[in-house]
Amino acid sequence: MSVFSGMSRPMKAAGVALIGVAVVAAVVGGITALSGDGANEAGPSGTSSTSPGTSGGTSAPPATSSTATPPSTSANPTSPTPPSPTTPPPGQPTQGQPGQPGGDQQASNKWVTVRVFNNSTIKGLADRAAEDFRGSGWNVNEVSNYSQGVIPTTTAFYRPGTDEEAAAKQLAQEFGIKAEPRFPGIESASPGVIVIVTKEYQSGHKGS
């Protein structure tokens, strides 16, 4: 019996043990490899659950983005801006104020009393002039003769500072005659515009 034969059994046992360790190591390594793959697959699937748009907690911020709609409500305050404030209140006069040409002032001037006097030798000249004035809306309430002097041209006389002044100037402009303040001979006459017509009134004046 040789020395090597005596040692072969322990060596065989050691070899078997090494083989067993190698097998165990291989099994353990395979298990860890499998577990590692599972972990890698679980990682992306876990992160995918937190992607935007899901019902997770991270989806709340997109909901706050919907609050950007209030600018549309800010347009609403501008919508109730109708032009109604600019329209005049009911019952407010739309015509010009008294004293402005073309407004109520001209109409009111014609309500001033007008008296017409003939200072010519033409019979009925004052009547013709009075009819002309009335036809234009003037308030003629007296027609007579004036024989206290000679008036150079047909004139509407007024008392300065009264409503007669505006009326006399308007009548004079309308009929192409003169308008002057009253002279001393008629200063104390009754109120109203005094129109003294002369012979030239019949030549081309309105209504003649």
XYZ file of C-alpha atoms in Angstrom:
208
model
C 0.000 0.000 0.000
C 1.586 3.273 -1.137
C 1.569 6.603 0.481
C -0.488 8.066 -2.386
C -3.111 5.470 -1.913
C -3.505 6.518 1.662
C -3.885 10.134 0.655
C -6.329 9.566 -2.213
C -9.412 9.336 -0.008
C -8.913 12.688 1.724
C -8.207 14.354 -1.584
C -11.296 12.826 -3.148
C -13.343 14.091 -0.256
C -11.870 17.532 -0.626
C -12.604 17.496 -4.322
C -16.193 16.531 -3.725
C -16.483 19.331 -1.206
C -15.107 21.842 -3.677
C -17.525 20.661 -6.295
C -20.394 21.079 -3.871
C -19.267 24.602 -2.995
C -19.051 25.427 -6.679
C -22.543 24.123 -7.250
C -23.912 26.133 -4.330
C -22.129 29.238 -5.574
C -23.586 28.740 -9.014
C -27.060 28.352 -7.600
C -26.670 31.450 -5.423
C -25.289 33.416 -8.334
C -28.214 32.407 -10.517
C -30.688 33.437 -7.854
C -29.046 36.825 -7.378
C -28.987 37.327 -11.115
C -32.671 36.587 -11.313
C -33.427 38.846 -8.389
C -31.400 41.620 -9.995
C -33.369 41.406 -13.230
C -36.623 41.565 -11.329
C -35.462 44.649 -9.520
C -34.507 46.315 -12.767
C -37.910 45.576 -14.249
C -39.698 46.799 -11.145
C -37.824 50.113 -11.215
C -39.153 51.461 -14.535
C -42.618 50.172 -13.819
C -42.552 51.981 -10.504
C -41.379 55.202 -12.062
C -43.928 54.955 -14.839
C -46.693 55.066 -12.276
C -45.623 58.620 -11.383
C -45.697 59.932 -14.976
C -47.733 63.203 -15.648
C -51.343 62.720 -16.462
C -51.984 59.801 -14.103
C -54.278 59.980 -11.136
C -51.354 60.010 -8.740
C -50.504 62.834 -6.372
C -48.235 64.436 -8.958
C -51.225 65.065 -11.259
C -52.467 67.855 -8.968
C -50.246 70.618 -10.506
C -51.866 70.247 -13.967
C -55.210 70.819 -12.251
C -53.904 74.178 -11.005
C -53.053 75.100 -14.589
C -56.787 75.102 -15.300
C -57.037 78.106 -12.997
C -55.565 80.152 -15.851
C -59.135 80.562 -17.114
C -59.934 83.610 -14.861
C -58.619 85.983 -17.577
C -61.822 85.118 -19.432
C -63.794 86.343 -16.437
C -61.802 89.573 -16.450
C -63.290 90.297 -19.845
C -66.754 90.226 -18.305
C -66.324 93.573 -16.473
C -65.630 95.196 -19.836
C -68.758 93.727 -21.370
C -71.235 95.750 -19.232
C -70.014 99.016 -20.729
C -72.966 99.982 -22.955
C -73.123 103.446 -24.416
C -76.070 104.152 -22.116
C -74.039 106.529 -19.840
C -73.360 108.665 -22.889
C -77.009 108.920 -23.863
C -78.809 111.962 -22.408
C -81.296 111.272 -19.630
C -84.946 111.158 -20.635
C -86.596 114.547 -20.795
C -83.338 116.461 -21.217
C -83.596 118.999 -24.070
C -81.446 118.160 -27.060
C -81.579 121.581 -28.697
C -79.136 124.354 -28.069
C -79.389 126.573 -25.051
C -80.971 129.990 -25.326
C -78.636 132.497 -26.956
C -77.254 130.010 -29.483
C -78.215 130.603 -33.113
C -80.626 128.094 -34.617
C -81.979 126.953 -31.251
C -84.920 127.865 -29.078
C -83.700 131.433 -28.834
C -84.747 132.308 -32.371
C -88.186 130.863 -31.785
C -88.577 132.762 -28.527
C -87.494 135.999 -30.197
C -90.546 135.791 -32.437
C -92.801 135.902 -29.403
C -91.638 139.439 -28.648
C -94.331 141.989 -29.487
C -93.822 143.751 -32.824
C -95.617 146.942 -33.814
C -95.431 148.198 -37.387
C -95.782 151.850 -38.409
C -96.003 153.377 -41.868
C -93.720 156.358 -42.481
C -94.426 156.717 -46.172
C -97.098 158.009 -48.493
C -97.827 154.494 -49.722
C -101.178 153.441 -48.384
C -101.278 150.064 -46.699
C -97.506 149.644 -46.635
C -97.488 148.937 -42.892
C -100.214 146.333 -43.386
C -98.191 144.597 -46.077
C -95.110 144.592 -43.884
C -97.108 143.277 -40.946
C -98.442 140.419 -43.060
C -94.904 139.597 -44.150
C -93.763 139.454 -40.539
C -96.714 137.362 -39.419
C -96.149 134.962 -42.282
C -92.701 134.317 -40.893
C -94.055 133.686 -37.410
C -93.539 137.076 -35.793
C -95.974 138.341 -33.150
C -97.343 141.530 -34.722
C -100.142 143.008 -32.642
C -100.340 146.597 -33.874
C -100.287 148.345 -37.254
C -100.470 152.129 -37.530
C -98.820 155.236 -38.978
C -95.847 157.251 -37.776
C -96.028 160.950 -38.616
C -93.736 162.498 -36.008
C -90.770 162.745 -38.383
C -89.127 161.245 -41.401
C -87.208 157.987 -40.973
C -84.468 157.491 -43.580
C -84.972 153.752 -44.068
C -87.071 150.908 -42.738
C -85.746 150.132 -39.259
C -86.563 147.874 -36.304
C -86.080 149.821 -33.091
C -85.459 148.191 -29.692
C -84.687 149.042 -26.089
C -81.057 148.041 -25.415
C -80.534 145.345 -22.809
C -83.999 143.834 -23.249
C -85.263 140.854 -25.234
C -86.322 143.379 -27.862
C -82.694 143.777 -28.921
C -82.182 140.170 -30.011
C -85.630 140.075 -31.604
C -85.104 143.311 -33.571
C -81.705 142.141 -34.865
C -83.107 138.784 -35.913
C -86.082 140.388 -37.699
C -83.803 142.918 -39.400
C -81.489 140.164 -40.657
C -84.438 138.127 -41.904
C -86.047 140.940 -43.875
C -82.992 142.934 -44.907
C -83.725 146.018 -42.824
C -81.805 147.909 -40.164
C -81.907 147.405 -36.373
C -81.122 150.294 -34.050
C -81.807 151.372 -30.457
C -84.865 153.497 -29.913
C -84.380 157.222 -30.540
C -85.669 159.862 -28.103
C -89.031 160.311 -29.861
C -90.083 156.681 -29.139
C -88.077 155.835 -26.017
C -91.183 155.956 -23.798
C -93.436 154.054 -26.189
C -95.021 150.753 -25.213
C -92.742 147.700 -24.913
C -91.970 145.739 -28.043
C -90.012 146.034 -31.256
C -91.125 149.089 -33.238
C -90.713 148.694 -36.980
C -91.099 151.893 -38.970
C -91.383 151.138 -42.681
C -90.545 153.591 -45.405
C -91.195 153.671 -49.126
C -88.150 151.588 -50.044
C -89.589 148.560 -48.201
C -91.719 147.738 -51.231
C -88.743 147.210 -53.486
C -87.637 143.609 -53.284
C -87.942 142.861 -49.565
C -89.245 139.538 -48.359
C -93.013 139.227 -48.754
C -93.392 142.405 -50.760
